[in-house]
Structures are given as C-alpha cells and as structure tokens.
PDB file of C-alpha atoms in Angstrom:
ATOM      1  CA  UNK A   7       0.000   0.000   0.000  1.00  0.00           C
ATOM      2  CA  UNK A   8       2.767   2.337   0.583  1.00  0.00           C
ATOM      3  CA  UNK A   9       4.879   1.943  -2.360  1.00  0.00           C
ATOM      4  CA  UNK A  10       1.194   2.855  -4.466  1.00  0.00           C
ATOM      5  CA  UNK A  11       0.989   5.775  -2.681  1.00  0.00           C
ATOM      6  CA  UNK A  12       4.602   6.844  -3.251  1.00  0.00           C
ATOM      7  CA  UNK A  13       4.162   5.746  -6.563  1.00  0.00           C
ATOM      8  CA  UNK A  14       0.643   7.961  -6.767  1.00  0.00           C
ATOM      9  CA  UNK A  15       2.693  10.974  -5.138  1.00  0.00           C
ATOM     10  CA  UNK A  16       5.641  11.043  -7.571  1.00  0.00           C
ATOM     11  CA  UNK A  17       2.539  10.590 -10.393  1.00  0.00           C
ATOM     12  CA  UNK A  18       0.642  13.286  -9.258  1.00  0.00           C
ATOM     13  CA  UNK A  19       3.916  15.737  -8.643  1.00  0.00           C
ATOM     14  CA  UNK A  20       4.963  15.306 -12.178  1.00  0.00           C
ATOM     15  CA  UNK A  21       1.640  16.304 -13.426  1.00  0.00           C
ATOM     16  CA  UNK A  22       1.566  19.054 -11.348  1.00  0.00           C
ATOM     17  CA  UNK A  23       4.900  20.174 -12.431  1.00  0.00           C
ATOM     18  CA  UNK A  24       3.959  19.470 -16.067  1.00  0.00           C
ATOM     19  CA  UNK A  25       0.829  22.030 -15.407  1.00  0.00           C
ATOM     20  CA  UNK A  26       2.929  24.445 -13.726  1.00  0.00           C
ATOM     21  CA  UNK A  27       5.920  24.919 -16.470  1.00  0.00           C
ATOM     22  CA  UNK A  28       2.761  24.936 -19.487  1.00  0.00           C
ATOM     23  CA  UNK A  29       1.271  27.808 -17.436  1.00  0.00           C
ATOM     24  CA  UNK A  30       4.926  29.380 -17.587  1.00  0.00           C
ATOM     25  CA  UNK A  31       5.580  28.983 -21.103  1.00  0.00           C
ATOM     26  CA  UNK A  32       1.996  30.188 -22.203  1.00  0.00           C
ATOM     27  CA  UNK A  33       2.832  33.311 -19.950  1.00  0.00           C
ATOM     28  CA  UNK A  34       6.341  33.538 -21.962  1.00  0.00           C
ATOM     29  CA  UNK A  35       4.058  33.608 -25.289  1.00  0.00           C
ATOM     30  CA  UNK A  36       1.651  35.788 -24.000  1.00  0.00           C
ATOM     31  CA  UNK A  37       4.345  38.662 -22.699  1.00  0.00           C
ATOM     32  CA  UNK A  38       5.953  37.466 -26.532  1.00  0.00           C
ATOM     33  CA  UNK A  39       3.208  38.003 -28.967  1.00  0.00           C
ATOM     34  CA  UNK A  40       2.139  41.302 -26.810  1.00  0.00           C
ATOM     35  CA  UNK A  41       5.543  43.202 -26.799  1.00  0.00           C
ATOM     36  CA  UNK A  42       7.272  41.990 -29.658  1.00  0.00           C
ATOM     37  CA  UNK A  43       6.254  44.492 -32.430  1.00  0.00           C
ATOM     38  CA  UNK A  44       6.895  46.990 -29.948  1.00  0.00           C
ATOM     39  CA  UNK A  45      10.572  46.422 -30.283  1.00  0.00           C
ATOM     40  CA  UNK A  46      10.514  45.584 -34.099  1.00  0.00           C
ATOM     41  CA  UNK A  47      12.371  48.440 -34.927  1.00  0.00           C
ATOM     42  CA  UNK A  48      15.704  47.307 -33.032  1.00  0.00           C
ATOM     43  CA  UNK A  49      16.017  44.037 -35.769  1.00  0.00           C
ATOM     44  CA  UNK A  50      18.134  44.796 -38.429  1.00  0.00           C
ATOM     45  CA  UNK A  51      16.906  42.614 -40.993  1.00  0.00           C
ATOM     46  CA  UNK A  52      13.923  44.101 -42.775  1.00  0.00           C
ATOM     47  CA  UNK A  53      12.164  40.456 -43.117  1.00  0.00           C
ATOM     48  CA  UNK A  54      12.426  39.543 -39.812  1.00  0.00           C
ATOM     49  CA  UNK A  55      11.437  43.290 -38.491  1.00  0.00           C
ATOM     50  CA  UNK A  56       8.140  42.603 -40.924  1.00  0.00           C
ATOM     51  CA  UNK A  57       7.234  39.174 -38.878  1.00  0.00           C
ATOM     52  CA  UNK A  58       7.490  40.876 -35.462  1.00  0.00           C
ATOM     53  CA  UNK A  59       5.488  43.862 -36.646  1.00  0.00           C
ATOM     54  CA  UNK A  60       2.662  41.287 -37.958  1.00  0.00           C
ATOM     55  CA  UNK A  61       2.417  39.536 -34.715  1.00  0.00           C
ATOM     56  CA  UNK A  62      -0.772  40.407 -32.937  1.00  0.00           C
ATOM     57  CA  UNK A  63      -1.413  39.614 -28.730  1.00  0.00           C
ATOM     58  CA  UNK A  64      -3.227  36.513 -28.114  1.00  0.00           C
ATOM     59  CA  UNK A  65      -6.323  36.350 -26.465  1.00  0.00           C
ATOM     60  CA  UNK A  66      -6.616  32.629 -25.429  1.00  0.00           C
ATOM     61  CA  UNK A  67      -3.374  32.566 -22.889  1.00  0.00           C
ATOM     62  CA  UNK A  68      -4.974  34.694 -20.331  1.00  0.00           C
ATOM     63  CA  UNK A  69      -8.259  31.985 -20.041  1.00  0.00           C
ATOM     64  CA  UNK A  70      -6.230  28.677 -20.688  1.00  0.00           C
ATOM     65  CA  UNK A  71      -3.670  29.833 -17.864  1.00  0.00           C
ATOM     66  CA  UNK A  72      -6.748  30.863 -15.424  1.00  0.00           C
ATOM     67  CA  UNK A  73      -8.315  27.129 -16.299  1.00  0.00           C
ATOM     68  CA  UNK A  74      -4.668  25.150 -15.928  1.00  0.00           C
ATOM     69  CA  UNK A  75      -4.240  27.727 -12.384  1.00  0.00           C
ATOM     70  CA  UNK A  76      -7.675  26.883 -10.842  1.00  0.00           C
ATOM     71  CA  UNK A  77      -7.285  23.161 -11.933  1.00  0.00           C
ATOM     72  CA  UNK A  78      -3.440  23.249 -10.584  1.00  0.00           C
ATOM     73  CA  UNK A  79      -4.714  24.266  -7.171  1.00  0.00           C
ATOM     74  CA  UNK A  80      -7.330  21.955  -6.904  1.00  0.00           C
ATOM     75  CA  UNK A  81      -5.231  19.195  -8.270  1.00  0.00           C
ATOM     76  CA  UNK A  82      -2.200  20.081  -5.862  1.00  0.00           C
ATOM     77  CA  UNK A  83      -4.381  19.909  -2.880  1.00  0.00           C
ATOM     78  CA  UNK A  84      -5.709  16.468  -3.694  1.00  0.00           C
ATOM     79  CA  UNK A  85      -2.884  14.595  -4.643  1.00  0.00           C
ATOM     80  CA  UNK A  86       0.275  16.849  -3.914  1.00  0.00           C
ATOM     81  CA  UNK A  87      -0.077  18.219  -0.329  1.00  0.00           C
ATOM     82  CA  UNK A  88       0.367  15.797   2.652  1.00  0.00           C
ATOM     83  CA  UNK A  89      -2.079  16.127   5.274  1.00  0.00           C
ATOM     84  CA  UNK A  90       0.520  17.581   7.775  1.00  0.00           C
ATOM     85  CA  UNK A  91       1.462  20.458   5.219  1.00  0.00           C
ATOM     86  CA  UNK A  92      -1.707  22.077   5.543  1.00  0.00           C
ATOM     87  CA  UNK A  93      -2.425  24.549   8.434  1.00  0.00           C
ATOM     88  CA  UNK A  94      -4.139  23.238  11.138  1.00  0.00           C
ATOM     89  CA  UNK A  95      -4.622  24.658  14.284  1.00  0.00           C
ATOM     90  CA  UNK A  96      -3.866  22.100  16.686  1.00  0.00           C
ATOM     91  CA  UNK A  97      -3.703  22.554  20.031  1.00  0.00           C
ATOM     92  CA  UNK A  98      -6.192  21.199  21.839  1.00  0.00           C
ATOM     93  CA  UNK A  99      -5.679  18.252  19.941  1.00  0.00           C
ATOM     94  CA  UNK A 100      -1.574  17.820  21.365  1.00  0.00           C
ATOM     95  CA  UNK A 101      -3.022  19.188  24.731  1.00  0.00           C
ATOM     96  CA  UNK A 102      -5.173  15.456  24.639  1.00  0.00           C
ATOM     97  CA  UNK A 103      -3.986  11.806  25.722  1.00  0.00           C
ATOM     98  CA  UNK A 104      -3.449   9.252  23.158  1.00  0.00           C
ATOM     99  CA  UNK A 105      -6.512   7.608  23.513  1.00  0.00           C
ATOM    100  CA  UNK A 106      -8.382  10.606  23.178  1.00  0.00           C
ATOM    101  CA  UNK A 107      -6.585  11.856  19.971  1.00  0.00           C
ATOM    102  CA  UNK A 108      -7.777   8.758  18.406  1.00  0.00           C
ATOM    103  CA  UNK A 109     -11.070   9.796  19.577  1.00  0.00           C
ATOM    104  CA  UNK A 110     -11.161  12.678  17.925  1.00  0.00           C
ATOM    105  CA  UNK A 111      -9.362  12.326  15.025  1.00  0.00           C
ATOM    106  CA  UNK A 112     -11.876   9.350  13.765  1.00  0.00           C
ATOM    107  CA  UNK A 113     -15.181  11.930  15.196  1.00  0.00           C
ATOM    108  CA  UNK A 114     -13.827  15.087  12.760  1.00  0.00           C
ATOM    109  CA  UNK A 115     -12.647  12.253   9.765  1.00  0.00           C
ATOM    110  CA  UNK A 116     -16.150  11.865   9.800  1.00  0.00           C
ATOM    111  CA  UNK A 117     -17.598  15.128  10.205  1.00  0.00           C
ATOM    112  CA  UNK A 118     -15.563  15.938   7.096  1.00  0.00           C
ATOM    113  CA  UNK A 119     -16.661  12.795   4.977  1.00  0.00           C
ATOM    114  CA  UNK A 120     -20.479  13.482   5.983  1.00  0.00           C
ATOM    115  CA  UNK A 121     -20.383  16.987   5.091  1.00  0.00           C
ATOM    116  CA  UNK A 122     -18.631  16.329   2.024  1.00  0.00           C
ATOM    117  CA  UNK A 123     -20.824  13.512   0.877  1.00  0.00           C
ATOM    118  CA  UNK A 124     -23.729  15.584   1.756  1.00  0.00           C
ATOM    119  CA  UNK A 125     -22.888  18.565  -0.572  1.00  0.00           C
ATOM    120  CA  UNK A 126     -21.716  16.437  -3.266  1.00  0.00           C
ATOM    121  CA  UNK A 127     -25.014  15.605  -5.291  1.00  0.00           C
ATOM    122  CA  UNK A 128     -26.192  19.446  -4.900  1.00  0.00           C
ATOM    123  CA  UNK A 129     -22.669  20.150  -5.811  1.00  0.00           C
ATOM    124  CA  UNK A 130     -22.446  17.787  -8.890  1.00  0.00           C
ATOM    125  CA  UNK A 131     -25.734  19.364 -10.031  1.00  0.00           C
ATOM    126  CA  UNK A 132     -25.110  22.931  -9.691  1.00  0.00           C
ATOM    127  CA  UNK A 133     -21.932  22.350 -11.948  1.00  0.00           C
ATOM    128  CA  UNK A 134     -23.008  19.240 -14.256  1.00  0.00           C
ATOM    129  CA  UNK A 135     -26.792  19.616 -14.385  1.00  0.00           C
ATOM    130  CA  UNK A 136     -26.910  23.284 -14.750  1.00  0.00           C
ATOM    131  CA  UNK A 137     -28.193  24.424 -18.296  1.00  0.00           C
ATOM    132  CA  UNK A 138     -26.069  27.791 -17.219  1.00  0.00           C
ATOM    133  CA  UNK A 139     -23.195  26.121 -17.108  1.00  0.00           C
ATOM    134  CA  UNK A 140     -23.113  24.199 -20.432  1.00  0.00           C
ATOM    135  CA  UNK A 141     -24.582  27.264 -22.265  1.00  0.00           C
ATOM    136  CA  UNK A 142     -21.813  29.569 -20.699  1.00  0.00           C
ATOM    137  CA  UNK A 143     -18.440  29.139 -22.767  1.00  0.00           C
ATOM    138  CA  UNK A 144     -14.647  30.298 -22.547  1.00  0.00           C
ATOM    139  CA  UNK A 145     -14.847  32.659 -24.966  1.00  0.00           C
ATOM    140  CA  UNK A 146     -11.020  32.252 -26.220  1.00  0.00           C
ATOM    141  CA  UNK A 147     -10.430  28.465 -25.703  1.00  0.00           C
ATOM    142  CA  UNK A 148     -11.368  25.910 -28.028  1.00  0.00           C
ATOM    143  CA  UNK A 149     -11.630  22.132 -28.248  1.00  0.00           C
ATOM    144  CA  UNK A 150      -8.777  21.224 -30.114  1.00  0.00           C
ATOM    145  CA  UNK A 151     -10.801  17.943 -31.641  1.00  0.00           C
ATOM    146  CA  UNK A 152     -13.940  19.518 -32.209  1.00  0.00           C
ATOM    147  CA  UNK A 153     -13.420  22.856 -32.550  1.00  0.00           C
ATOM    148  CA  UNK A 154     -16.316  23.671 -29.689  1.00  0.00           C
ATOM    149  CA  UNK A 155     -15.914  26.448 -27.019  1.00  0.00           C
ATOM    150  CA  UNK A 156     -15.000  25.006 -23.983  1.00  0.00           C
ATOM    151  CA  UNK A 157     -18.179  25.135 -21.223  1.00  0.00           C
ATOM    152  CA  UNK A 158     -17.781  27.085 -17.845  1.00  0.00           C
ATOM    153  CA  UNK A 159     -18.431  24.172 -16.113  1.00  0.00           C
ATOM    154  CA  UNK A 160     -14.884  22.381 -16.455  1.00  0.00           C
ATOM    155  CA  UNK A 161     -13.280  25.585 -14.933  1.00  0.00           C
ATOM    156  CA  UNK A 162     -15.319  24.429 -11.706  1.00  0.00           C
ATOM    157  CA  UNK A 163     -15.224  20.719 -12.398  1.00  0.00           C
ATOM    158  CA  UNK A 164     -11.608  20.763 -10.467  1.00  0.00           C
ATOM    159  CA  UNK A 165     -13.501  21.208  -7.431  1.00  0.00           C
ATOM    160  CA  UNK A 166     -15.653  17.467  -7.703  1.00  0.00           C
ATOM    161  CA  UNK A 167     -11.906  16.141  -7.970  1.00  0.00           C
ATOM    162  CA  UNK A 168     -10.437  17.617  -4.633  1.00  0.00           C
ATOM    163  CA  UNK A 169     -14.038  16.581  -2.926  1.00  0.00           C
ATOM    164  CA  UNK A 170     -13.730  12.860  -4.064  1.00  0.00           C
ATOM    165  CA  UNK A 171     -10.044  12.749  -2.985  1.00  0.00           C
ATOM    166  CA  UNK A 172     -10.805  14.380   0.477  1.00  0.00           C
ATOM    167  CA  UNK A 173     -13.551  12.146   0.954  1.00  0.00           C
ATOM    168  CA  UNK A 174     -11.049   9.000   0.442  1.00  0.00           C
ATOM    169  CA  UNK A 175      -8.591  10.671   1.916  1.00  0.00           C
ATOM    170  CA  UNK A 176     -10.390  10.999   5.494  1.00  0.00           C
ATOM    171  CA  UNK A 177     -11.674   7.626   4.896  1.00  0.00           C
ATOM    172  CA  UNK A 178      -8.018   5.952   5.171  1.00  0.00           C
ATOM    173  CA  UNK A 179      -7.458   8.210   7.791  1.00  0.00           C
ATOM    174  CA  UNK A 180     -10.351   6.577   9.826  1.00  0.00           C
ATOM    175  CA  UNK A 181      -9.102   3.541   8.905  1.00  0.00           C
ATOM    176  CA  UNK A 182      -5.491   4.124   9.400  1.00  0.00           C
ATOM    177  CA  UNK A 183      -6.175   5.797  12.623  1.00  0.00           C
ATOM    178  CA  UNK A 184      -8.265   3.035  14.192  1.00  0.00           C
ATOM    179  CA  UNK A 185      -5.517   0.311  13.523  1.00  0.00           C
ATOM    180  CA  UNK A 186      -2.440   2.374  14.345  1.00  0.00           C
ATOM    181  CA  UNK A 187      -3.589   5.040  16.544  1.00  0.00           C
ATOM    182  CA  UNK A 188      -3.367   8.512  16.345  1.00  0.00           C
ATOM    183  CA  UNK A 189      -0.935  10.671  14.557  1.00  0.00           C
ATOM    184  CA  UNK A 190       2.008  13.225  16.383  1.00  0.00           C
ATOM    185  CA  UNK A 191       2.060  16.563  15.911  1.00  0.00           C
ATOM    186  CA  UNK A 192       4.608  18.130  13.739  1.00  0.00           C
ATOM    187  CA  UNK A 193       5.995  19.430  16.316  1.00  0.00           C
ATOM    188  CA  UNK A 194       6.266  16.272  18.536  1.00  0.00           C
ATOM    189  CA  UNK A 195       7.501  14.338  14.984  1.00  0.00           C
ATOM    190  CA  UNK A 196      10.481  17.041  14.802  1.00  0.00           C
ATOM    191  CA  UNK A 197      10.886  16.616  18.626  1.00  0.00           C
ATOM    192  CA  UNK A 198      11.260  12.808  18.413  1.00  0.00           C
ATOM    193  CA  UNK A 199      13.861  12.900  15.122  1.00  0.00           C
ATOM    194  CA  UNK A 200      16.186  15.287  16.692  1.00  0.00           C
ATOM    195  CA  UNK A 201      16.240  12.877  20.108  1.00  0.00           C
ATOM    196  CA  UNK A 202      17.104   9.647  17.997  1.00  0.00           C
ATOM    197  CA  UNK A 203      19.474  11.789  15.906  1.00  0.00           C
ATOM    198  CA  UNK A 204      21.147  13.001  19.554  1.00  0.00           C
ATOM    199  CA  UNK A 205      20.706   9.160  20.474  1.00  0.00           C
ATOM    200  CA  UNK A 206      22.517   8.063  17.627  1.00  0.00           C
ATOM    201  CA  UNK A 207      25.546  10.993  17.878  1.00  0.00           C
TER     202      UNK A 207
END
C-alpha cells in the first residue's frame, strides 16, 4: 500500500509540475506576442522586423492559464499536499492523551466525509446539471478535436476532484487511525527525530 501511494505521489507531482511549467511557457508567449512588435524596430533585418510587426497579442493565454491555475490548485491539494502540510490549528488536539486523539481524530474524519458527501449531489448538479453552465463558454479556448468552445463548467469541475479525494482521503485516515492510533504533531515528529538523531551521535 505504501509503495502505491509513493508511486501515486511522484505521479501526481509530475503532473503538477507538467501544469505548472505549461502555465509558464503560455505566460512567456503571452508577454511574446504582446511586446514583440513593440521592439521591431531594433532588428536589423527588414524580413524579420516585418514578422514581429505582424504579430498580434493573443487572447486565449490569459483563459487557458486561469483554467490550468484553478485546476493546478485543486489538483495540488488532492494529490500533492500531505495532510501535515496544511495549516491546522492544533492545540487542543496535542493538549489530549493518546486515547483521546484517536477519539477525535476518527469523530472530525467523519464530520468531514459526511459533510462532504452531503454537498456532493447538490454540488455535482449545480456544476453538471446546470443548463447555465453548459450554455456559458470560454470565450477564447477551443476544443482542439472539435473545434467547440469550452463550457464554464470544467473551470469548476476541479472542485468534484479535490471533494472525491478528500472524501477517500479521510476515509483511510479513519481507517489508518483506528488500527495504528493517532498521529504526532509536527511538532512532537520534529521533537522525536532530533532525540534519535542526539541518540545516535
């Protein structure tokens, strides 16, 4: 189980870096095609002068990078970002005995998997089964198959992914929590590596 979810990490990171450097470069063609007839006049060959003057901004970079940011986010905090990397404010839960960590650590796992599962269906509707949604298109982006506008609704459709990973994600937790106990804090992790590393010196 734990080499699939290293192997699911390392997936999941290389898409997320493969999103992040396609945002870059589409910013790189964007601050291109806007400023480069603007400095036309600096190329010495005439020819070359001619193509930068007939290069025109492009309108599709600023949508496609706002769709491959929101999705990044969304995809990031699903798959990318550990659990302990987020910011929690725990300290009533270190203030607690073991036992009682466990305790509540399964009580809010499920809090979050019952509030999640009860959004999802109006959730799912007000971004699947809206008519506003499929009528409503990105104006600039285009499916490269088809040709068709690209609907609203996959902008927000990044959101459905993070809820069905959260959901699964608390669910092991549950699980992982009522076989092995609870988890340390960060704090008392970092405490207990620098003793064994003192131990070990």
């Amino acid at each position: 189980m734990q080499k699939f979810a290293n192997r699911l990490t390392r997936g999941s990171e290389f898409i997320a870096a493969i999103i992040l450097a396609a945002i870059f470069i589409i910013f790189l063609l964007q601050i291109f095609a806007r400023y480069i007839s603007k400095i036309a006049w600096l190329m010495p060959i005439e020819s070359v002068s001619n193509w930068m003057l007939s290069i025109e901004p492009i309108g599709w970079t600023i949508n496609l990078i706002s769709l491959l940011w929101v999705w990044l986010i969304f995809f990031g905090c699903s798959f990318v970002v550990k659990e302990r990397d987020h910011v929690t404010f725990d300290i009533l839960y270190l203030a607690l005995p073991d036992h009682l960590r466990k305790v509540a650590m399964i009580i809010i796992s499920l809090i979050m998997i019952f509030v999640l599962l009860w959004s999802f269906l109006p959730t799912w509707e007000a971004i699947f089964g809206s008519r506003l949604m499929e009528l409503k298109k990105i104006q600039t982006l285009k499916i490269p198959i088809t040709g068709d506008k690209i609907p609203i609704k996959w902008l927000f459709a990044s959101y459905i992914t993070l809820m069905i990973v959260v959901i699964l994600r608390y669910a092991w937790i549950c699980y992982d929590v009522s076989k092995n106990g609870a988890p340390k804090g960060a704090i008392e992790e970092l405490s207990k590596t620098q003793k064994e590393e003192l131990n070990e010196s």
